[in-house]
mmCIF file of C-alpha atoms in Angstrom:
data_model
loop_
_atom_site.group_PDB
_atom_site.id
_atom_site.type_symbol
_atom_site.label_atom_id
_atom_site.label_comp_id
_atom_site.label_asym_id
_atom_site.label_seq_id
_atom_site.Cartn_x
_atom_site.Cartn_y
_atom_site.Cartn_z
ATOM 1 C CA MET A 684 -0.210 0.132 -0.013
ATOM 2 C CA HIS A 685 1.385 3.513 -0.623
ATOM 3 C CA PRO A 686 0.211 7.158 1.113
ATOM 4 C CA ALA A 687 -1.880 8.939 -1.372
ATOM 5 C CA ALA A 688 -2.487 13.014 -0.863
ATOM 6 C CA PRO A 689 -4.757 13.466 2.211
ATOM 7 C CA HIS A 690 -8.662 13.963 1.734
ATOM 8 C CA PRO A 691 -11.403 15.008 4.345
ATOM 9 C CA THR A 692 -12.454 11.524 6.861
ATOM 10 C CA PRO A 693 -14.854 10.017 5.229
ATOM 11 C CA ALA A 694 -17.917 9.721 8.072
ATOM 12 C CA ALA A 695 -18.440 6.514 10.243
ATOM 13 C CA PRO A 696 -20.900 3.714 9.776
ATOM 14 C CA ASN A 697 -24.248 4.782 11.559
ATOM 15 C CA ALA A 698 -23.634 4.294 14.815
ATOM 16 C CA HIS A 699 -24.288 5.509 18.506
ATOM 17 C CA ALA A 700 -21.752 5.109 22.078
ATOM 18 C CA VAL A 701 -23.973 3.184 25.034
ATOM 19 C CA PRO A 702 -21.332 3.452 27.961
ATOM 20 C CA ALA A 703 -20.514 0.872 28.977
ATOM 21 C CA SER A 704 -18.167 -0.506 32.835
ATOM 22 C CA ASP A 705 -14.554 -2.324 32.362
ATOM 23 C CA ALA A 706 -12.435 -4.353 35.236
ATOM 24 C CA ALA A 707 -9.354 -5.992 35.902
ATOM 25 C CA SER A 708 -7.803 -9.082 35.061
ATOM 26 C CA ALA A 709 -6.531 -9.965 31.433
ATOM 27 C CA GLY A 710 -4.984 -12.998 29.243
ATOM 28 C CA GLY A 711 -5.260 -15.997 27.605
ATOM 29 C CA PRO A 712 -3.127 -18.647 26.406
ATOM 30 C CA VAL A 713 -0.918 -18.724 23.549
ATOM 31 C CA HIS A 714 -0.509 -21.617 21.087
ATOM 32 C CA PRO A 715 1.541 -22.249 19.101
ATOM 33 C CA ALA A 716 1.419 -23.483 14.967
ATOM 34 C CA ALA A 717 3.803 -24.391 12.414
ATOM 35 C CA ALA A 718 5.459 -21.501 10.580
ATOM 36 C CA GLY A 719 5.622 -21.851 6.791
ATOM 37 C CA PRO A 720 8.243 -21.819 4.663
ATOM 38 C CA GLY A 721 11.056 -19.269 4.631
ATOM 39 C CA PRO A 722 12.159 -16.953 1.383
ATOM 40 C CA ALA A 723 13.926 -18.306 -1.271
ATOM 41 C CA ALA A 724 17.336 -18.139 -1.008
ATOM 42 C CA ALA A 725 17.513 -15.826 -4.190
ATOM 43 C CA ASP A 726 21.317 -14.544 -3.956
ATOM 44 C CA ARG A 727 22.420 -16.920 -2.234
ATOM 45 C CA PRO A 728 25.288 -20.332 -3.211
ATOM 46 C CA ALA A 729 23.562 -22.820 -4.679
ATOM 47 C CA PRO A 730 23.038 -25.614 -2.757
ATOM 48 C CA PRO A 731 24.854 -28.495 -3.147
ATOM 49 C CA PRO A 732 23.853 -31.739 -5.203
ATOM 50 C CA GLY A 733 21.993 -33.817 -2.917
ATOM 51 C CA ALA A 734 20.599 -31.113 -0.789
ATOM 52 C CA PRO A 735 16.976 -31.369 0.121
ATOM 53 C CA ALA A 736 15.067 -28.091 1.335
ATOM 54 C CA ARG A 737 12.233 -29.084 2.957
ATOM 55 C CA PRO A 738 11.328 -25.862 5.707
ATOM 56 C CA GLY A 739 10.491 -26.864 9.035
ATOM 57 C CA ALA A 740 8.161 -25.073 11.778
ATOM 58 C CA ALA A 741 8.934 -22.715 13.623
ATOM 59 C CA PRO A 742 6.537 -21.306 17.461
ATOM 60 C CA THR A 743 4.381 -18.618 17.450
ATOM 61 C CA GLY A 744 4.753 -16.014 19.926
ATOM 62 C CA VAL A 745 2.566 -13.816 22.527
ATOM 63 C CA GLN A 746 0.446 -10.774 20.496
ATOM 64 C CA GLY A 747 0.252 -11.683 17.101
ATOM 65 C CA THR A 748 4.529 -12.961 17.133
ATOM 66 C CA SER A 749 6.248 -14.862 17.124
ATOM 67 C CA VAL A 750 9.254 -15.390 19.420
ATOM 68 C CA PRO A 751 10.579 -18.256 19.862
ATOM 69 C CA ALA A 752 14.724 -19.320 19.746
ATOM 70 C CA GLN A 753 15.923 -20.679 16.610
ATOM 71 C CA PRO A 754 14.955 -24.734 15.939
ATOM 72 C CA ALA A 755 17.570 -26.361 18.176
ATOM 73 C CA ALA A 756 16.717 -29.642 16.504
ATOM 74 C CA PRO A 757 19.527 -32.539 17.152
ATOM 75 C CA ALA A 758 22.097 -32.896 14.364
ATOM 76 C CA ALA A 759 20.767 -36.470 12.594
ATOM 77 C CA PRO A 760 22.586 -39.014 12.651
ATOM 78 C CA SER A 761 24.934 -40.684 9.474
ATOM 79 C CA GLY A 762 22.675 -43.161 9.256
ATOM 80 C CA GLY A 763 19.693 -41.106 7.954
ATOM 81 C CA VAL A 764 16.931 -41.296 5.627
ATOM 82 C CA ARG A 765 17.646 -38.537 2.722
ATOM 83 C CA LEU A 766 15.225 -37.492 0.228
ATOM 84 C CA ASP A 767 17.015 -37.062 -2.840
ATOM 85 C CA ARG A 768 20.098 -39.976 -3.496
ATOM 86 C CA ARG A 769 19.640 -43.160 -3.642
ATOM 87 C CA ALA A 770 22.941 -45.329 -1.626
ATOM 88 C CA SER A 771 22.857 -46.726 -4.965
ATOM 89 C CA ASP A 772 23.985 -44.223 -7.555
ATOM 90 C CA GLU A 773 26.815 -44.036 -4.997
ATOM 91 C CA GLY A 774 28.226 -47.232 -5.756
ATOM 92 C CA GLY A 775 26.020 -48.612 -2.716
ATOM 93 C CA GLY A 776 23.345 -50.932 -2.325
ATOM 94 C CA GLY A 777 19.966 -51.398 -1.052
ATOM 95 C CA ASP A 778 17.406 -48.390 -0.534
ATOM 96 C CA ASP A 779 18.312 -47.311 1.668
ATOM 97 C CA TYR A 780 20.132 -43.186 1.516
ATOM 98 C CA THR A 781 22.347 -41.919 3.575
ATOM 99 C CA LEU A 782 22.843 -37.953 5.453
ATOM 100 C CA GLN A 783 25.003 -35.942 5.233
ATOM 101 C CA ALA A 784 27.280 -35.972 8.213
ATOM 102 C CA PRO A 785 26.547 -33.677 10.769
ATOM 103 C CA ASP A 786 28.089 -29.979 10.445
ATOM 104 C CA PRO A 787 31.142 -30.555 13.831
ATOM 105 C CA ARG A 788 30.761 -26.880 14.323
ATOM 106 C CA VAL A 789 26.984 -27.303 15.768
ATOM 107 C CA ALA A 790 27.859 -30.599 17.332
ATOM 108 C CA ALA A 791 30.377 -28.303 19.709
ATOM 109 C CA GLU A 792 27.758 -25.643 19.440
ATOM 110 C CA PRO A 793 25.445 -26.210 22.045
ATOM 111 C CA HIS A 794 22.872 -23.219 20.968
ATOM 112 C CA ALA A 795 23.576 -23.249 17.759
ATOM 113 C CA ALA A 796 20.816 -22.226 15.162
ATOM 114 C CA VAL A 797 20.626 -26.264 12.724
ATOM 115 C CA CYS A 798 19.016 -25.575 9.363
ATOM 116 C CA VAL A 799 15.206 -27.005 9.435
ATOM 117 C CA ALA A 800 16.022 -28.725 5.477
ATOM 118 C CA CYS A 801 18.914 -30.549 6.179
ATOM 119 C CA ARG A 802 19.645 -30.986 10.132
ATOM 120 C CA ALA A 803 23.191 -30.227 9.430
ATOM 121 C CA GLY A 804 24.366 -27.347 8.764
ATOM 122 C CA ARG A 805 24.975 -23.744 10.932
ATOM 123 C CA VAL A 806 22.786 -21.400 10.422
ATOM 124 C CA ASP A 807 24.692 -17.822 9.741
ATOM 125 C CA ASP A 808 23.460 -14.598 10.645
ATOM 126 C CA ASP A 809 21.558 -14.142 7.826
ATOM 127 C CA GLY A 810 19.302 -17.292 7.977
ATOM 128 C CA TYR A 811 20.509 -19.572 5.887
ATOM 129 C CA CYS A 812 21.997 -22.207 5.843
ATOM 130 C CA GLU A 813 25.815 -22.576 5.577
ATOM 131 C CA ASN A 814 25.713 -26.295 4.358
ATOM 132 C CA CYS A 815 22.518 -26.779 1.808
ATOM 133 C CA GLY A 816 21.725 -22.650 1.967
ATOM 134 C CA HIS A 817 18.913 -23.085 2.975
ATOM 135 C CA ALA A 818 16.764 -20.157 4.297
ATOM 136 C CA GLN A 819 15.443 -20.611 7.542
ATOM 137 C CA PRO A 820 11.084 -19.720 8.825
ATOM 138 C CA ARG A 821 11.320 -16.163 10.273
ATOM 139 C CA GLU A 822 9.649 -16.411 12.897
ATOM 140 C CA ARG A 823 7.110 -13.871 12.037
ATOM 141 C CA ASP A 824 5.507 -15.764 8.713
ATOM 142 C CA HIS A 825 2.897 -17.545 10.317
ATOM 143 C CA MET A 826 1.042 -16.200 13.305
ATOM 144 C CA GLU A 827 -1.428 -18.156 15.394
ATOM 145 C CA GLN A 828 -2.887 -17.514 18.337
ATOM 146 C CA GLU A 829 -5.907 -18.292 20.357
ATOM 147 C CA CYS A 830 -6.935 -16.251 23.633
ATOM 148 C CA GLY A 831 -10.431 -17.379 25.668
ATOM 149 C CA PRO A 832 -13.132 -16.660 22.430
ATOM 150 C CA VAL A 833 -10.099 -14.789 20.667
ATOM 151 C CA ALA A 834 -8.324 -16.071 17.524
ATOM 152 C CA ALA A 835 -5.686 -14.370 14.921
ATOM 153 C CA VAL A 836 -3.910 -15.922 12.121
ATOM 154 C CA SER A 837 -1.375 -14.041 10.185
ATOM 155 C CA ASP A 838 0.561 -15.435 7.227
ATOM 156 C CA ARG A 839 3.794 -14.199 4.894
ATOM 157 C CA GLY A 840 1.529 -15.242 1.606
ATOM 158 C CA LEU A 841 3.093 -15.968 -1.283
ATOM 159 C CA ARG A 842 4.472 -12.859 -2.999
ATOM 160 C CA HIS A 843 6.089 -10.680 -0.514
ATOM 161 C CA HIS A 844 9.365 -11.910 0.868
ATOM 162 C CA ARG A 845 8.595 -11.208 4.887
ATOM 163 C CA ASN A 846 5.901 -10.673 6.668
ATOM 164 C CA GLU A 847 4.764 -6.796 7.637
ATOM 165 C CA ASP A 848 1.999 -7.429 9.559
ATOM 166 C CA ALA A 849 0.843 -7.551 13.115
ATOM 167 C CA PHE A 850 -2.199 -8.656 15.297
ATOM 168 C CA ALA A 851 -2.716 -8.591 18.986
ATOM 169 C CA VAL A 852 -5.980 -10.223 21.283
ATOM 170 C CA GLY A 853 -6.695 -10.297 24.393
ATOM 171 C CA THR A 854 -9.486 -10.770 27.418
ATOM 172 C CA THR A 855 -10.152 -8.452 30.091
ATOM 173 C CA THR A 856 -13.287 -7.810 32.432
ATOM 174 C CA LEU A 857 -15.370 -5.049 33.012
ATOM 175 C CA PRO A 858 -16.067 -3.008 36.286
ATOM 176 C CA ASP A 859 -18.677 -4.999 36.471
ATOM 177 C CA GLY A 860 -16.768 -8.359 36.352
ATOM 178 C CA SER A 861 -18.400 -9.223 32.424
ATOM 179 C CA PRO A 862 -16.450 -10.199 30.351
ATOM 180 C CA VAL A 863 -14.964 -8.430 27.097
ATOM 181 C CA SER A 864 -12.977 -8.957 23.998
ATOM 182 C CA VAL A 865 -9.985 -6.785 21.942
ATOM 183 C CA ALA A 866 -8.304 -7.634 18.896
ATOM 184 C CA VAL A 867 -6.291 -4.948 17.015
ATOM 185 C CA VAL A 868 -4.695 -6.047 13.360
ATOM 186 C CA CYS A 869 -2.057 -3.111 11.815
ATOM 187 C CA ASP A 870 -0.571 -3.543 8.209
ATOM 188 C CA GLY A 871 2.651 -1.961 7.891
ATOM 189 C CA VAL A 872 3.204 0.173 5.005
ATOM 190 C CA SER A 873 5.881 -0.975 2.260
ATOM 191 C CA SER A 874 6.667 1.920 0.798
ATOM 192 C CA ALA A 875 8.529 3.458 4.245
ATOM 193 C CA THR A 876 11.132 2.276 6.180
ATOM 194 C CA ARG A 877 10.794 -0.644 8.691
ATOM 195 C CA PRO A 878 7.400 -0.974 8.160
ATOM 196 C CA ASP A 879 7.293 -4.841 10.118
ATOM 197 C CA GLU A 880 8.809 -2.782 12.911
ATOM 198 C CA ALA A 881 5.702 -0.659 12.802
ATOM 199 C CA SER A 882 3.167 -3.102 12.817
ATOM 200 C CA LEU A 883 4.265 -4.661 15.686
ATOM 201 C CA ALA A 884 4.690 -1.658 18.208
ATOM 202 C CA ALA A 885 1.626 -0.158 16.944
ATOM 203 C CA SER A 886 -0.289 -3.568 17.718
ATOM 204 C CA ARG A 887 1.537 -4.037 20.815
ATOM 205 C CA ALA A 888 0.702 -0.491 22.110
ATOM 206 C CA ALA A 889 -2.411 -0.740 21.192
ATOM 207 C CA ASN A 890 -3.435 -3.172 23.169
ATOM 208 C CA ALA A 891 -2.088 -2.782 26.006
ATOM 209 C CA SER A 892 -3.567 0.457 25.663
ATOM 210 C CA LEU A 893 -6.927 -1.405 26.031
ATOM 211 C CA LEU A 894 -6.463 -3.819 28.016
ATOM 212 C CA ASP A 895 -5.018 -0.875 30.675
ATOM 213 C CA ALA A 896 -8.135 0.880 30.516
ATOM 214 C CA LEU A 897 -11.406 -1.107 30.178
ATOM 215 C CA PRO A 898 -11.186 -2.104 34.065
ATOM 216 C CA ARG A 899 -10.780 1.063 34.934
ATOM 217 C CA GLY A 900 -14.425 1.539 33.705
ATOM 218 C CA THR A 901 -13.147 4.027 30.309
ATOM 219 C CA HIS A 902 -16.289 3.769 27.740
ATOM 220 C CA PRO A 903 -14.693 1.365 25.285
ATOM 221 C CA GLN A 904 -15.035 3.710 22.569
ATOM 222 C CA GLN A 905 -13.157 5.762 24.046
ATOM 223 C CA ALA A 906 -10.773 3.438 25.202
ATOM 224 C CA MET A 907 -10.069 3.144 21.497
ATOM 225 C CA HIS A 908 -9.625 6.035 20.643
ATOM 226 C CA GLU A 909 -6.950 6.573 23.356
ATOM 227 C CA ALA A 910 -5.453 2.620 22.247
ATOM 228 C CA ILE A 911 -5.194 4.484 18.470
ATOM 229 C CA LEU A 912 -3.390 7.120 20.022
ATOM 230 C CA ALA A 913 -1.082 4.877 21.660
ATOM 231 C CA ALA A 914 -0.169 3.357 18.928
ATOM 232 C CA SER A 915 0.872 6.597 17.068
ATOM 233 C CA GLU A 916 2.558 7.659 19.654
ATOM 234 C CA ALA A 917 4.429 4.084 19.596
ATOM 235 C CA VAL A 918 5.284 4.406 15.678
ATOM 236 C CA ASN A 919 6.735 7.951 15.418
ATOM 237 C CA ALA A 920 8.872 6.806 17.789
ATOM 238 C CA LEU A 921 10.552 4.704 15.893
ATOM 239 C CA ALA A 922 10.874 8.019 13.609
ATOM 240 C CA ASP A 923 13.504 8.482 15.990
ATOM 241 C CA GLU A 924 15.345 5.590 16.803
ATOM 242 C CA GLN A 925 17.134 6.131 13.600
ATOM 243 C CA PRO A 926 20.412 7.274 13.995
ATOM 244 C CA ALA A 927 21.056 10.986 12.449
ATOM 245 C CA GLU A 928 23.250 9.474 9.600
ATOM 246 C CA ALA A 929 21.387 6.956 8.219
ATOM 247 C CA ARG A 930 18.905 9.422 7.720
ATOM 248 C CA GLU A 931 21.520 12.177 6.522
ATOM 249 C CA HIS A 932 22.488 9.350 3.879
ATOM 250 C CA ALA A 933 18.659 8.353 2.965
ATOM 251 C CA PRO A 934 17.039 11.049 3.342
ATOM 252 C CA GLN A 935 14.372 10.148 0.545
ATOM 253 C CA GLN A 936 13.191 7.024 3.388
ATOM 254 C CA ASN A 937 9.321 7.925 4.862
ATOM 255 C CA ALA A 938 9.431 7.189 8.415
ATOM 256 C CA PRO A 939 8.290 3.829 9.880
ATOM 257 C CA ALA A 940 4.438 3.582 8.726
ATOM 258 C CA CYS A 941 1.333 1.296 9.239
ATOM 259 C CA THR A 942 -2.904 1.133 9.033
ATOM 260 C CA ILE A 943 -4.742 -0.402 12.165
ATOM 261 C CA VAL A 944 -8.012 -1.800 13.233
ATOM 262 C CA GLY A 945 -9.382 -3.092 15.725
ATOM 263 C CA ALA A 946 -12.674 -4.178 17.963
ATOM 264 C CA VAL A 947 -13.574 -4.340 20.838
ATOM 265 C CA VAL A 948 -16.346 -6.489 21.912
ATOM 266 C CA THR A 949 -18.553 -6.370 25.434
ATOM 267 C CA ALA A 950 -22.324 -8.311 26.435
ATOM 268 C CA GLY A 951 -24.107 -5.879 24.651
ATOM 269 C CA LEU A 952 -21.574 -3.731 22.442
ATOM 270 C CA LEU A 953 -19.516 -3.884 19.350
ATOM 271 C CA VAL A 954 -16.997 -1.021 19.280
ATOM 272 C CA VAL A 955 -14.671 -1.150 15.977
ATOM 273 C CA GLY A 956 -11.697 2.160 15.423
ATOM 274 C CA TRP A 957 -9.155 2.063 12.296
ATOM 275 C CA VAL A 958 -6.761 4.296 10.650
ATOM 276 C CA GLY A 959 -6.476 2.924 6.886
ATOM 277 C CA ASP A 960 -7.819 0.114 5.170
ATOM 278 C CA SER A 961 -7.824 -2.457 7.500
ATOM 279 C CA ARG A 962 -11.477 -3.475 7.978
ATOM 280 C CA VAL A 963 -13.753 -4.809 10.747
ATOM 281 C CA TYR A 964 -16.849 -7.158 9.054
ATOM 282 C CA TRP A 965 -19.627 -8.417 10.800
ATOM 283 C CA ILE A 966 -21.027 -11.787 10.179
ATOM 284 C CA PRO A 967 -24.190 -12.852 12.182
ATOM 285 C CA VAL A 968 -24.127 -16.621 13.644
ATOM 286 C CA ASP A 969 -27.669 -17.936 12.194
ATOM 287 C CA ARG A 970 -27.001 -15.595 8.556
ATOM 288 C CA SER A 971 -30.390 -15.271 8.991
ATOM 289 C CA ALA A 972 -29.721 -10.811 9.239
ATOM 290 C CA PRO A 973 -27.548 -9.416 6.353
ATOM 291 C CA PRO A 974 -23.329 -9.394 7.276
ATOM 292 C CA ALA A 975 -22.526 -5.550 7.152
ATOM 293 C CA ARG A 976 -19.208 -3.948 6.779
ATOM 294 C CA LEU A 977 -18.276 -1.780 9.411
ATOM 295 C CA THR A 978 -15.898 0.472 8.871
ATOM 296 C CA GLU A 979 -14.747 2.642 5.840
ATOM 297 C CA ASP A 980 -11.295 3.222 4.202
ATOM 298 C CA ASP A 981 -9.209 5.880 4.172
ATOM 299 C CA SER A 982 -8.318 4.878 0.318
ATOM 300 C CA TRP A 983 -7.669 6.946 -2.925
ATOM 301 C CA ALA A 984 -10.961 4.451 -4.263
ATOM 302 C CA ALA A 985 -12.604 5.822 -0.921
ATOM 303 C CA GLN A 986 -12.422 9.072 -1.263
ATOM 304 C CA MET A 987 -13.868 8.874 -5.080
ATOM 305 C CA VAL A 988 -16.817 6.906 -3.809
ATOM 306 C CA ALA A 989 -17.221 9.426 -1.123
ATOM 307 C CA ALA A 990 -17.344 12.449 -3.389
ATOM 308 C CA GLY A 991 -19.453 10.595 -6.413
ATOM 309 C CA LEU A 992 -16.861 10.365 -8.898
ATOM 310 C CA MET A 993 -16.782 6.680 -9.442
ATOM 311 C CA GLY A 994 -19.040 3.963 -8.603
ATOM 312 C CA GLU A 995 -17.309 1.009 -5.763
ATOM 313 C CA ALA A 996 -16.349 -0.851 -8.929
ATOM 314 C CA GLU A 997 -14.691 1.544 -11.251
ATOM 315 C CA ALA A 998 -12.905 3.461 -8.317
ATOM 316 C CA TYR A 999 -12.078 -0.673 -6.906
ATOM 317 C CA ALA A 1000 -9.989 -1.417 -10.134
ATOM 318 C CA ASP A 1001 -7.943 1.694 -10.876
ATOM 319 C CA HIS A 1002 -4.584 0.659 -10.023
ATOM 320 C CA ARG A 1003 -4.992 4.422 -7.532
ATOM 321 C CA ALA A 1004 -7.553 2.834 -5.957
ATOM 322 C CA HIS A 1005 -4.831 0.981 -2.687
ATOM 323 C CA ALA A 1006 -3.282 4.628 -2.027
ATOM 324 C CA ILE A 1007 -4.111 4.887 1.548
ATOM 325 C CA THR A 1008 -4.709 8.483 2.603
ATOM 326 C CA GLY A 1009 -4.113 8.045 6.010
ATOM 327 C CA TRP A 1010 -2.268 5.777 8.162
ATOM 328 C CA LEU A 1011 0.212 6.418 11.564
ATOM 329 C CA GLY A 1012 3.238 7.283 11.283
ATOM 330 C CA ALA A 1013 6.001 9.965 11.914
ATOM 331 C CA ASP A 1014 5.469 11.423 8.293
ATOM 332 C CA ALA A 1015 1.628 11.102 8.170
ATOM 333 C CA TYR A 1016 -1.137 14.094 7.660
ATOM 334 C CA GLU A 1017 -3.170 14.949 10.889
ATOM 335 C CA LEU A 1018 -4.221 11.812 12.495
ATOM 336 C CA GLU A 1019 -7.758 11.315 13.254
ATOM 337 C CA PRO A 1020 -8.361 8.277 14.802
ATOM 338 C CA HIS A 1021 -12.008 6.994 13.202
ATOM 339 C CA THR A 1022 -15.076 5.412 15.763
ATOM 340 C CA ALA A 1023 -18.151 3.754 15.743
ATOM 341 C CA ALA A 1024 -20.419 1.653 18.094
ATOM 342 C CA PHE A 1025 -22.806 -0.870 17.378
ATOM 343 C CA LYS A 1026 -25.613 -3.196 19.279
ATOM 344 C CA PRO A 1027 -25.704 -6.214 17.876
ATOM 345 C CA ASP A 1028 -29.393 -7.751 18.279
ATOM 346 C CA ARG A 1029 -28.444 -11.046 17.661
ATOM 347 C CA PRO A 1030 -25.483 -13.362 18.076
ATOM 348 C CA GLY A 1031 -22.062 -12.878 15.197
ATOM 349 C CA VAL A 1032 -18.689 -12.984 14.403
ATOM 350 C CA VAL A 1033 -16.178 -9.530 14.045
ATOM 351 C CA VAL A 1034 -14.506 -10.423 11.715
ATOM 352 C CA VAL A 1035 -11.148 -7.756 11.922
ATOM 353 C CA CYS A 1036 -8.818 -8.229 9.054
ATOM 354 C CA THR A 1037 -5.442 -5.964 6.368
ATOM 355 C CA ASP A 1038 -6.372 -5.969 2.295
ATOM 356 C CA GLY A 1039 -4.459 -9.328 2.517
ATOM 357 C CA LEU A 1040 -7.324 -11.341 3.137
ATOM 358 C CA TRP A 1041 -10.773 -8.867 2.066
ATOM 359 C CA ASN A 1042 -8.661 -8.246 -1.713
ATOM 360 C CA TYR A 1043 -10.353 -11.929 -1.812
ATOM 361 C CA ALA A 1044 -13.840 -11.280 -0.043
ATOM 362 C CA GLU A 1045 -14.168 -7.748 -0.609
ATOM 363 C CA SER A 1046 -17.756 -7.125 0.374
ATOM 364 C CA ALA A 1047 -19.743 -8.250 3.361
ATOM 365 C CA ASP A 1048 -21.855 -11.102 0.749
ATOM 366 C CA GLU A 1049 -18.188 -12.717 -0.273
ATOM 367 C CA MET A 1050 -16.674 -12.595 3.591
ATOM 368 C CA ALA A 1051 -19.674 -14.711 4.914
ATOM 369 C CA GLU A 1052 -19.416 -17.282 2.435
ATOM 370 C CA ALA A 1053 -15.411 -17.679 2.622
ATOM 371 C CA MET A 1054 -15.864 -18.216 6.553
ATOM 372 C CA PRO A 1055 -16.676 -21.530 8.224
ATOM 373 C CA ALA A 1056 -20.821 -21.088 9.428
ATOM 374 C CA ASP A 1057 -19.072 -22.688 13.091
ATOM 375 C CA ALA A 1058 -16.578 -19.616 13.297
ATOM 376 C CA ALA A 1059 -18.538 -18.699 16.866
ATOM 377 C CA ALA A 1060 -17.503 -21.336 18.201
ATOM 378 C CA ARG A 1061 -13.952 -22.354 16.117
ATOM 379 C CA PRO A 1062 -12.984 -19.092 16.114
ATOM 380 C CA LEU A 1063 -8.984 -20.643 15.545
ATOM 381 C CA HIS A 1064 -10.497 -23.067 12.995
ATOM 382 C CA ALA A 1065 -11.382 -20.556 11.299
ATOM 383 C CA ALA A 1066 -9.320 -17.652 10.918
ATOM 384 C CA ARG A 1067 -6.908 -20.878 9.588
ATOM 385 C CA VAL A 1068 -9.509 -21.371 6.865
ATOM 386 C CA LEU A 1069 -9.932 -17.553 5.737
ATOM 387 C CA VAL A 1070 -5.889 -16.912 5.462
ATOM 388 C CA GLY A 1071 -6.560 -20.292 3.280
ATOM 389 C CA HIS A 1072 -8.831 -19.035 0.878
ATOM 390 C CA ALA A 1073 -6.213 -15.366 0.163
ATOM 391 C CA LEU A 1074 -3.645 -18.095 -0.351
ATOM 392 C CA ASP A 1075 -5.564 -20.676 -2.722
ATOM 393 C CA GLY A 1076 -6.706 -17.032 -4.262
ATOM 394 C CA GLY A 1077 -3.287 -15.614 -4.617
ATOM 395 C CA GLY A 1078 -1.258 -15.072 -1.450
ATOM 396 C CA HIS A 1079 0.002 -11.317 -3.356
ATOM 397 C CA ASP A 1080 -0.410 -10.097 0.013
ATOM 398 C CA ASN A 1081 0.419 -11.064 3.802
ATOM 399 C CA VAL A 1082 -2.755 -11.242 5.233
ATOM 400 C CA THR A 1083 -3.951 -11.274 9.021
ATOM 401 C CA VAL A 1084 -7.232 -11.425 9.891
ATOM 402 C CA ALA A 1085 -8.416 -12.161 13.811
ATOM 403 C CA LEU A 1086 -12.263 -13.159 14.100
ATOM 404 C CA VAL A 1087 -13.932 -12.652 17.744
ATOM 405 C CA PRO A 1088 -17.477 -13.835 18.731
ATOM 406 C CA PHE A 1089 -20.074 -11.513 19.319
ATOM 407 C CA PRO A 1090 -21.060 -11.391 23.012
ATOM 408 C CA ALA A 1091 -18.240 -11.380 23.934
ATOM 409 C CA ALA A 1092 -17.858 -15.111 26.075
ATOM 410 C CA PRO A 1093 -16.289 -15.652 29.761
ATOM 411 C CA ARG A 1094 -12.560 -16.069 29.787
ATOM 412 C CA GLY A 1095 -11.597 -20.145 29.163
ATOM 413 C CA ALA A 1096 -14.288 -19.953 26.034
ATOM 414 C CA GLY A 1097 -12.404 -21.646 23.308
ATOM 415 C CA SER A 1098 -12.006 -23.262 19.834
ATOM 416 C CA ALA A 1099 -13.633 -27.288 20.392
#
């Protein structure tokens, strides 16, 4: 996505805030998930003949980020199984294969990272195996988290070399003891510097702000507004961390930037907030009422439609459609957080996602069709399905989605 010129803030969806109280305690279990394959080892030395290239897995971490140690599997014995060359091809007999002997440096260094592909080579500081040249999975290539009834999944996609999305989910209680669920999703602006750091900083700051404010009795809509401001400050701080020498040699580089979208779900109230073109959708559980999109993009296409200059189909078909007109970052125009509050009259699922998903399910009806019918009961499974839908469609961008069942369920509830 690329920043565009500023424009008047689009009107938020019709909504009305209804006071709600808030409360204490937080957290939820984190479930590990397999990391997708790392980026191709382009510009690396060609792997030697017979070197397998099978990606491995890495656990995920907290608040939408993986925090694993480097893979530390023991070196494979010399009599293991190879996938590429038979022993008979080298003058031996039988159908067995032979693994290359482990790198002696790995054995000498107990904490050295071992290649997930050949299980023998040492991983260099650039993240490549010194034995077979295989690129190792990055910690954010694929992330999953389930926190009580809330679940989120993020994937690098099929075309990008890194994942510049981030998410954070959590649960707590309001002052009256009723449950509240929180989900924040951020998408780094690729044309800016360090977009992956921007999305991570924003998601963490917004989530922490919400989980701090809601138990203290701050109204959810006000808490969302404050959370977006906290996220903005966190992203702005990244620009100050860049050394003066680096700024002098690359003055044309934009400051770190990202979009943000979030949802707060209580027993009777749904609050959304956003800056940029990440979205929130509402999908009724029984599909007895039409689904709806609850956010309006800060984008060139949305600006054209709002001004009556183009129809929606024409605007989003234009090559300028996804140029964003609002974002978080030190070089952003005046920050205008959008918030809206709703009181749904039936159970449903709140879909919080980046454009890496909604590009493949743009309308609310398309999103509802792509989402499994049991998403409220199995949010983690449904989030995986939605990410898979985007990957099957081409996976041109990073893909992130968080699912929050409405009304908020007590902590401890989770995927079946």
